[in-house]
PDB file of C-alpha atoms and ligand atoms in Angstrom:
ATOM      1  CA  MET T   1      10.554   9.453  -6.092  1.00  0.00           C
ATOM      2  CA  LEU T   2       9.664   8.915  -2.415  1.00  0.00           C
ATOM      3  CA  ILE T   3       5.943   8.862  -1.807  1.00  0.00           C
ATOM      4  CA  LEU T   4       3.969   8.987   1.452  1.00  0.00           C
ATOM      5  CA  SER T   5       0.665   7.113   1.539  1.00  0.00           C
ATOM      6  CA  PRO T   6      -1.208   7.730   4.823  1.00  0.00           C
ATOM      7  CA  SER T   7      -3.542   4.857   5.716  1.00  0.00           C
ATOM      8  CA  ILE T   8      -7.039   6.005   6.632  1.00  0.00           C
ATOM      9  CA  LEU T   9      -7.551   2.826   8.656  1.00  0.00           C
ATOM     10  CA  ALA T  10      -6.048   4.814  11.548  1.00  0.00           C
ATOM     11  CA  ALA T  11      -8.245   7.879  10.945  1.00  0.00           C
ATOM     12  CA  ASP T  12     -11.144   9.030  13.110  1.00  0.00           C
ATOM     13  CA  PHE T  13     -14.071   8.049  10.864  1.00  0.00           C
ATOM     14  CA  SER T  14     -16.404  10.534  12.518  1.00  0.00           C
ATOM     15  CA  VAL T  15     -14.292  13.289  10.893  1.00  0.00           C
ATOM     16  CA  LEU T  16     -12.814  11.379   7.971  1.00  0.00           C
ATOM     17  CA  GLY T  17     -13.303  14.100   5.361  1.00  0.00           C
ATOM     18  CA  LYS T  18     -11.649  16.730   7.548  1.00  0.00           C
ATOM     19  CA  GLN T  19      -8.668  14.484   8.276  1.00  0.00           C
ATOM     20  CA  ILE T  20      -8.203  13.674   4.574  1.00  0.00           C
ATOM     21  CA  LYS T  21      -8.125  17.418   3.837  1.00  0.00           C
ATOM     22  CA  GLU T  22      -5.415  17.811   6.482  1.00  0.00           C
ATOM     23  CA  VAL T  23      -3.363  14.995   4.981  1.00  0.00           C
ATOM     24  CA  GLU T  24      -3.704  16.526   1.527  1.00  0.00           C
ATOM     25  CA  ALA T  25      -2.788  20.028   2.737  1.00  0.00           C
ATOM     26  CA  ALA T  26       0.311  18.650   4.463  1.00  0.00           C
ATOM     27  CA  GLY T  27       1.562  17.346   1.106  1.00  0.00           C
ATOM     28  CA  ALA T  28       1.042  13.566   1.179  1.00  0.00           C
ATOM     29  CA  GLN T  29       0.688  12.316  -2.401  1.00  0.00           C
ATOM     30  CA  TYR T  30      -1.261   9.066  -2.010  1.00  0.00           C
ATOM     31  CA  LEU T  31      -4.108   8.027   0.260  1.00  0.00           C
ATOM     32  CA  HIS T  32      -3.869   4.389   1.366  1.00  0.00           C
ATOM     33  CA  ILE T  33      -7.270   2.716   1.615  1.00  0.00           C
ATOM     34  CA  ASP T  34      -7.392  -0.690   3.346  1.00  0.00           C
ATOM     35  CA  VAL T  35     -10.282  -2.905   2.313  1.00  0.00           C
ATOM     36  CA  MET T  36     -10.769  -6.026   4.485  1.00  0.00           C
ATOM     37  CA  ASP T  37     -13.349  -8.738   3.945  1.00  0.00           C
ATOM     38  CA  GLY T  38     -13.279 -10.704   7.219  1.00  0.00           C
ATOM     39  CA  CYS T  39     -12.142 -13.725   5.222  1.00  0.00           C
ATOM     40  CA  PHE T  40      -8.672 -13.096   3.768  1.00  0.00           C
ATOM     41  CA  VAL T  41      -7.983 -11.248   7.019  1.00  0.00           C
ATOM     42  CA  PRO T  42      -9.982 -11.615  10.256  1.00  0.00           C
ATOM     43  CA  SER T  43     -11.171  -8.025  10.319  1.00  0.00           C
ATOM     44  CA  ILE T  44     -13.703  -6.066   8.231  1.00  0.00           C
ATOM     45  CA  SER T  45     -13.034  -2.420   7.382  1.00  0.00           C
ATOM     46  CA  PHE T  46     -15.061  -0.645   4.663  1.00  0.00           C
ATOM     47  CA  GLY T  47     -15.752  -0.834   0.962  1.00  0.00           C
ATOM     48  CA  MET T  48     -16.932   0.996  -2.139  1.00  0.00           C
ATOM     49  CA  PRO T  49     -19.463   3.428  -0.592  1.00  0.00           C
ATOM     50  CA  VAL T  50     -16.766   4.963   1.618  1.00  0.00           C
ATOM     51  CA  ILE T  51     -14.335   5.221  -1.294  1.00  0.00           C
ATOM     52  CA  SER T  52     -16.830   6.877  -3.634  1.00  0.00           C
ATOM     53  CA  SER T  53     -17.877   9.390  -1.008  1.00  0.00           C
ATOM     54  CA  ILE T  54     -14.306  10.490  -0.164  1.00  0.00           C
ATOM     55  CA  ARG T  55     -13.525  10.562  -3.922  1.00  0.00           C
ATOM     56  CA  LYS T  56     -15.717  13.667  -4.100  1.00  0.00           C
ATOM     57  CA  ILE T  57     -13.640  15.681  -1.630  1.00  0.00           C
ATOM     58  CA  THR T  58     -10.039  15.113  -2.745  1.00  0.00           C
ATOM     59  CA  GLY T  59      -7.857  14.819  -5.818  1.00  0.00           C
ATOM     60  CA  MET T  60      -5.270  12.639  -4.036  1.00  0.00           C
ATOM     61  CA  ILE T  61      -4.169   9.387  -5.653  1.00  0.00           C
ATOM     62  CA  PHE T  62      -6.272   6.587  -4.166  1.00  0.00           C
ATOM     63  CA  ASP T  63      -3.985   3.666  -3.315  1.00  0.00           C
ATOM     64  CA  VAL T  64      -6.447   0.859  -2.604  1.00  0.00           C
ATOM     65  CA  HIS T  65      -5.090  -2.176  -0.735  1.00  0.00           C
ATOM     66  CA  LEU T  66      -7.455  -5.105  -1.157  1.00  0.00           C
ATOM     67  CA  MET T  67      -7.178  -7.661   1.625  1.00  0.00           C
ATOM     68  CA  ILE T  68      -9.968  -9.741   0.145  1.00  0.00           C
ATOM     69  CA  GLU T  69     -10.345 -13.249  -1.296  1.00  0.00           C
ATOM     70  CA  GLU T  70     -10.715 -13.530  -5.071  1.00  0.00           C
ATOM     71  CA  PRO T  71     -10.137  -9.826  -5.730  1.00  0.00           C
ATOM     72  CA  GLU T  72     -11.009 -10.342  -9.414  1.00  0.00           C
ATOM     73  CA  ARG T  73     -14.702 -10.288  -8.420  1.00  0.00           C
ATOM     74  CA  TYR T  74     -14.674  -6.595  -7.510  1.00  0.00           C
ATOM     75  CA  LEU T  75     -12.108  -4.814  -9.674  1.00  0.00           C
ATOM     76  CA  GLU T  76     -14.614  -2.893 -11.822  1.00  0.00           C
ATOM     77  CA  GLU T  77     -16.423  -1.699  -8.719  1.00  0.00           C
ATOM     78  CA  PHE T  78     -13.267  -0.414  -7.022  1.00  0.00           C
ATOM     79  CA  ALA T  79     -12.217   1.320 -10.234  1.00  0.00           C
ATOM     80  CA  ALA T  80     -15.646   2.942 -10.529  1.00  0.00           C
ATOM     81  CA  ALA T  81     -15.541   4.018  -6.870  1.00  0.00           C
ATOM     82  CA  GLY T  82     -12.382   6.011  -7.590  1.00  0.00           C
ATOM     83  CA  ALA T  83      -9.309   3.808  -7.072  1.00  0.00           C
ATOM     84  CA  ASP T  84      -6.180   4.873  -8.977  1.00  0.00           C
ATOM     85  CA  ILE T  85      -3.941   2.024  -7.849  1.00  0.00           C
ATOM     86  CA  ILE T  86      -5.451  -1.361  -7.045  1.00  0.00           C
ATOM     87  CA  THR T  87      -3.254  -3.689  -5.006  1.00  0.00           C
ATOM     88  CA  PHE T  88      -4.318  -7.273  -4.374  1.00  0.00           C
ATOM     89  CA  HIS T  89      -2.693 -10.137  -2.485  1.00  0.00           C
ATOM     90  CA  LEU T  90      -0.729 -12.779  -4.345  1.00  0.00           C
ATOM     91  CA  GLU T  91      -2.067 -15.290  -1.789  1.00  0.00           C
ATOM     92  CA  ALA T  92      -5.702 -14.379  -2.554  1.00  0.00           C
ATOM     93  CA  SER T  93      -5.809 -15.043  -6.274  1.00  0.00           C
ATOM     94  CA  ARG T  94      -5.239 -18.146  -8.398  1.00  0.00           C
ATOM     95  CA  LYS T  95      -4.351 -16.200 -11.561  1.00  0.00           C
ATOM     96  CA  PRO T  96      -2.441 -13.088 -10.503  1.00  0.00           C
ATOM     97  CA  ASP T  97      -1.401 -12.280 -14.074  1.00  0.00           C
ATOM     98  CA  ASP T  98      -5.053 -12.169 -15.164  1.00  0.00           C
ATOM     99  CA  VAL T  99      -5.852  -9.861 -12.250  1.00  0.00           C
ATOM    100  CA  ILE T 100      -3.034  -7.473 -13.205  1.00  0.00           C
ATOM    101  CA  ARG T 101      -4.208  -7.438 -16.842  1.00  0.00           C
ATOM    102  CA  LYS T 102      -7.775  -6.788 -15.764  1.00  0.00           C
ATOM    103  CA  ILE T 103      -6.663  -3.842 -13.579  1.00  0.00           C
ATOM    104  CA  HIS T 104      -4.684  -2.450 -16.504  1.00  0.00           C
ATOM    105  CA  GLY T 105      -7.740  -2.930 -18.727  1.00  0.00           C
ATOM    106  CA  LEU T 106      -9.560  -0.580 -16.348  1.00  0.00           C
ATOM    107  CA  ASN T 107      -6.743   1.962 -16.854  1.00  0.00           C
ATOM    108  CA  LYS T 108      -5.571   1.644 -13.264  1.00  0.00           C
ATOM    109  CA  LYS T 109      -2.158   0.809 -11.836  1.00  0.00           C
ATOM    110  CA  ALA T 110      -1.725  -2.688 -10.463  1.00  0.00           C
ATOM    111  CA  GLY T 111       0.003  -3.555  -7.207  1.00  0.00           C
ATOM    112  CA  VAL T 112       0.795  -7.048  -5.971  1.00  0.00           C
ATOM    113  CA  SER T 113       1.116  -7.617  -2.236  1.00  0.00           C
ATOM    114  CA  VAL T 114       2.906 -10.331  -0.287  1.00  0.00           C
ATOM    115  CA  LYS T 115       2.300 -11.277   3.338  1.00  0.00           C
ATOM    116  CA  PRO T 116       5.326 -11.597   5.657  1.00  0.00           C
ATOM    117  CA  ALA T 117       5.485 -15.416   5.288  1.00  0.00           C
ATOM    118  CA  THR T 118       5.263 -15.499   1.480  1.00  0.00           C
ATOM    119  CA  PRO T 119       8.666 -15.934  -0.204  1.00  0.00           C
ATOM    120  CA  ILE T 120       9.504 -12.802  -2.199  1.00  0.00           C
ATOM    121  CA  MET T 121      10.585 -15.058  -5.079  1.00  0.00           C
ATOM    122  CA  GLU T 122       6.931 -15.906  -5.706  1.00  0.00           C
ATOM    123  CA  MET T 123       6.424 -12.490  -7.258  1.00  0.00           C
ATOM    124  CA  ILE T 124       9.054 -13.076  -9.969  1.00  0.00           C
ATOM    125  CA  PRO T 125       6.596 -14.360 -12.633  1.00  0.00           C
ATOM    126  CA  TYR T 126       4.680 -11.066 -12.335  1.00  0.00           C
ATOM    127  CA  ALA T 127       7.628  -8.699 -11.798  1.00  0.00           C
ATOM    128  CA  ASP T 128       7.466  -7.332 -15.319  1.00  0.00           C
ATOM    129  CA  LEU T 129       3.677  -6.929 -15.442  1.00  0.00           C
ATOM    130  CA  MET T 130       3.000  -5.239 -12.081  1.00  0.00           C
ATOM    131  CA  ASP T 131       3.456  -1.527 -11.383  1.00  0.00           C
ATOM    132  CA  MET T 132       4.157  -1.900  -7.680  1.00  0.00           C
ATOM    133  CA  LEU T 133       5.080  -4.602  -5.183  1.00  0.00           C
ATOM    134  CA  LEU T 134       3.684  -4.208  -1.671  1.00  0.00           C
ATOM    135  CA  VAL T 135       5.909  -5.911   0.871  1.00  0.00           C
ATOM    136  CA  MET T 136       3.798  -6.257   4.024  1.00  0.00           C
ATOM    137  CA  THR T 137       5.910  -5.361   7.041  1.00  0.00           C
ATOM    138  CA  VAL T 138       3.280  -6.637   9.511  1.00  0.00           C
ATOM    139  CA  GLU T 139       0.683  -9.410   9.264  1.00  0.00           C
ATOM    140  CA  PRO T 140      -2.188  -7.785   7.324  1.00  0.00           C
ATOM    141  CA  GLY T 141      -5.439  -7.200   9.173  1.00  0.00           C
ATOM    142  CA  PHE T 142      -4.847  -4.529  11.789  1.00  0.00           C
ATOM    143  CA  GLY T 143      -3.195  -1.145  12.181  1.00  0.00           C
ATOM    144  CA  GLY T 144      -0.897  -0.248  15.054  1.00  0.00           C
ATOM    145  CA  GLN T 145       1.373  -3.329  14.956  1.00  0.00           C
ATOM    146  CA  SER T 146       5.197  -3.268  15.120  1.00  0.00           C
ATOM    147  CA  TYR T 147       7.442  -3.500  12.049  1.00  0.00           C
ATOM    148  CA  ILE T 148       8.694  -7.077  11.574  1.00  0.00           C
ATOM    149  CA  PRO T 149      12.526  -6.793  11.450  1.00  0.00           C
ATOM    150  CA  GLU T 150      12.880  -9.627   8.892  1.00  0.00           C
ATOM    151  CA  SER T 151      11.032  -7.369   6.432  1.00  0.00           C
ATOM    152  CA  THR T 152      14.187  -5.401   5.726  1.00  0.00           C
ATOM    153  CA  GLY T 153      15.922  -8.304   3.998  1.00  0.00           C
ATOM    154  CA  ARG T 154      12.735  -8.988   2.023  1.00  0.00           C
ATOM    155  CA  ILE T 155      12.556  -5.412   0.730  1.00  0.00           C
ATOM    156  CA  ARG T 156      16.216  -5.657  -0.265  1.00  0.00           C
ATOM    157  CA  GLU T 157      15.594  -8.959  -2.063  1.00  0.00           C
ATOM    158  CA  ALA T 158      12.654  -7.466  -3.971  1.00  0.00           C
ATOM    159  CA  ARG T 159      14.715  -4.451  -5.043  1.00  0.00           C
ATOM    160  CA  ARG T 160      17.517  -6.776  -6.201  1.00  0.00           C
ATOM    161  CA  ILE T 161      15.070  -8.882  -8.245  1.00  0.00           C
ATOM    162  CA  PHE T 162      13.740  -5.757  -9.999  1.00  0.00           C
ATOM    163  CA  ASP T 163      17.231  -4.287 -10.538  1.00  0.00           C
ATOM    164  CA  GLU T 164      18.609  -7.501 -12.025  1.00  0.00           C
ATOM    165  CA  ARG T 165      15.826  -7.387 -14.595  1.00  0.00           C
ATOM    166  CA  GLY T 166      16.225  -3.680 -15.307  1.00  0.00           C
ATOM    167  CA  LEU T 167      12.752  -2.976 -13.902  1.00  0.00           C
ATOM    168  CA  ALA T 168      12.187   0.379 -12.179  1.00  0.00           C
ATOM    169  CA  LYS T 169       9.119  -0.665 -10.195  1.00  0.00           C
ATOM    170  CA  ASP T 170       7.714   0.859  -7.044  1.00  0.00           C
ATOM    171  CA  ILE T 171       8.177  -1.021  -3.779  1.00  0.00           C
ATOM    172  CA  GLN T 172       5.629  -0.147  -1.127  1.00  0.00           C
ATOM    173  CA  VAL T 173       5.950  -1.002   2.552  1.00  0.00           C
ATOM    174  CA  ASP T 174       2.984  -1.194   4.896  1.00  0.00           C
ATOM    175  CA  GLY T 175       2.780  -1.771   8.637  1.00  0.00           C
ATOM    176  CA  GLY T 176       4.558  -0.391  11.677  1.00  0.00           C
ATOM    177  CA  ILE T 177       6.360   2.388   9.797  1.00  0.00           C
ATOM    178  CA  THR T 178       7.223   5.518  11.795  1.00  0.00           C
ATOM    179  CA  ALA T 179       9.391   8.598  11.238  1.00  0.00           C
ATOM    180  CA  ASP T 180      11.996   6.862  13.416  1.00  0.00           C
ATOM    181  CA  ASN T 181      12.297   3.602  11.479  1.00  0.00           C
ATOM    182  CA  VAL T 182      11.354   4.621   7.928  1.00  0.00           C
ATOM    183  CA  HIS T 183      15.025   5.055   6.952  1.00  0.00           C
ATOM    184  CA  VAL T 184      15.478   1.273   7.342  1.00  0.00           C
ATOM    185  CA  ALA T 185      12.849   0.560   4.661  1.00  0.00           C
ATOM    186  CA  LEU T 186      14.106   3.362   2.420  1.00  0.00           C
ATOM    187  CA  GLU T 187      17.699   2.145   2.606  1.00  0.00           C
ATOM    188  CA  ALA T 188      16.544  -1.369   1.691  1.00  0.00           C
ATOM    189  CA  GLY T 189      14.894  -0.038  -1.472  1.00  0.00           C
ATOM    190  CA  ALA T 190      11.286   0.889  -0.646  1.00  0.00           C
ATOM    191  CA  ASN T 191       9.980   4.118  -2.191  1.00  0.00           C
ATOM    192  CA  VAL T 192       6.238   4.178  -1.372  1.00  0.00           C
ATOM    193  CA  ILE T 193       5.665   4.417   2.358  1.00  0.00           C
ATOM    194  CA  VAL T 194       2.363   3.611   4.042  1.00  0.00           C
ATOM    195  CA  ALA T 195       1.809   4.977   7.527  1.00  0.00           C
ATOM    196  CA  GLY T 196      -1.405   4.738   9.526  1.00  0.00           C
ATOM    197  CA  SER T 197      -0.885   5.353  13.241  1.00  0.00           C
ATOM    198  CA  ALA T 198       2.245   7.435  12.627  1.00  0.00           C
ATOM    199  CA  VAL T 199       0.173   9.924  10.611  1.00  0.00           C
ATOM    200  CA  PHE T 200      -3.292   9.900  12.184  1.00  0.00           C
ATOM    201  CA  LYS T 201      -2.528   9.539  15.896  1.00  0.00           C
ATOM    202  CA  GLY T 202      -1.856  13.019  17.258  1.00  0.00           C
ATOM    203  CA  ASP T 203      -1.294  16.089  15.093  1.00  0.00           C
ATOM    204  CA  ILE T 204      -1.613  15.045  11.441  1.00  0.00           C
ATOM    205  CA  GLY T 205       0.231  18.036   9.975  1.00  0.00           C
ATOM    206  CA  ARG T 206       3.109  17.681  12.413  1.00  0.00           C
ATOM    207  CA  ASN T 207       3.306  13.909  11.888  1.00  0.00           C
ATOM    208  CA  ILE T 208       3.512  14.289   8.100  1.00  0.00           C
ATOM    209  CA  CYS T 209       6.143  16.959   8.486  1.00  0.00           C
ATOM    210  CA  LYS T 210       8.250  14.555  10.595  1.00  0.00           C
ATOM    211  CA  MET T 211       7.902  11.830   7.975  1.00  0.00           C
ATOM    212  CA  GLN T 212       8.900  14.221   5.170  1.00  0.00           C
ATOM    213  CA  LYS T 213      11.922  15.298   7.188  1.00  0.00           C
ATOM    214  CA  ALA T 214      12.935  11.639   7.513  1.00  0.00           C
ATOM    215  CA  PHE T 215      12.643  11.326   3.691  1.00  0.00           C
ATOM    216  CA  LEU T 216      14.897  14.368   3.235  1.00  0.00           C
ATOM    217  CA  ASP T 217      17.457  13.076   5.750  1.00  0.00           C
ATOM    218  CA  PHE T 218      17.586   9.825   3.808  1.00  0.00           C
ATOM    219  CA  LYS T 219      18.240  11.587   0.494  1.00  0.00           C
ATOM    220  CA  ARG T 220      21.150  13.545   1.935  1.00  0.00           C
TER     221      ARG T 220
HETATM  222  C1  DX5 H   1      -2.681  -3.489   7.847  1.00  0.00           C
HETATM  223  C2  DX5 H   1      -2.946  -2.401   6.830  1.00  0.00           C
HETATM  224  C3  DX5 H   1      -2.108  -1.201   7.012  1.00  0.00           C
HETATM  225  C4  DX5 H   1      -2.312  -0.464   8.311  1.00  0.00           C
HETATM  226  C5  DX5 H   1      -1.018   0.200   8.684  1.00  0.00           C
HETATM  227  O1  DX5 H   1      -3.314  -4.632   7.447  1.00  0.00           O
HETATM  228  O2  DX5 H   1      -2.676  -2.897   5.526  1.00  0.00           O
HETATM  229  O3  DX5 H   1      -2.232  -0.316   5.904  1.00  0.00           O
HETATM  230  O4  DX5 H   1      -3.319   0.514   8.227  1.00  0.00           O
HETATM  231  O5  DX5 H   1      -1.147   0.772   9.934  1.00  0.00           O
HETATM  232  P1  DX5 H   1       0.109   1.185  10.820  1.00  0.00           P
HETATM  233  O6  DX5 H   1       0.917   2.159  10.017  1.00  0.00           O
HETATM  234  O7  DX5 H   1      -0.522   1.765  12.020  1.00  0.00           O
HETATM  235  O8  DX5 H   1       0.899  -0.081  11.103  1.00  0.00           O
HETATM  236 ZN1   ZN H   2      -2.565  -1.468   3.838  1.00  0.00          ZN
END
């Protein structure tokens, strides 16, 4: 199934609740929530208080992308705040398998993310355990960057690794995705699509409609 996960990093935070309602009404299934600690990435975004307050206004699936060092320190808190999927960076943890098990112990789905310079092969030891692989298609830290073209081969490699092992896992892509280039990621094997600027800049309903049309064109 193809899933759209709008990233609230690109939202207008003065009207965050209203914009989330618009995204939900337009039919997006996930809500992508970027947590940055100013350490794993240079920027700082927001944390648990924001997540628990938006949890009260929507039933969307909360797809929480942790760009933080030692994510194992905060898993319980993100689960309690309302995360449904918790994705952490392979580069940020010394024992990724323990982190995945801990997320599963909290009854949440576990995603593992790789930065553009991390060889895809490094996810192989965890391929079976994870629910989703997030292939970063820009350097994590900021919205509004351009899709890195080398990402396409990396998505393809990840899909091949899963297929060879008979694993039907989700592959998420994040960064620089638009209605005009999303087909490239879909063709390579991605099925969970994050979009920040392409959803929140301009008319949200119209933007989501364009993205859904691109999904349909791909399926044809
Ligand atoms: C970047 C974040 C992304 C970002 C995507 O570090 O992980 O989720 O919000 O934004 P766009 O779609 O604008 O590149
Ligand atoms: Zn993200």
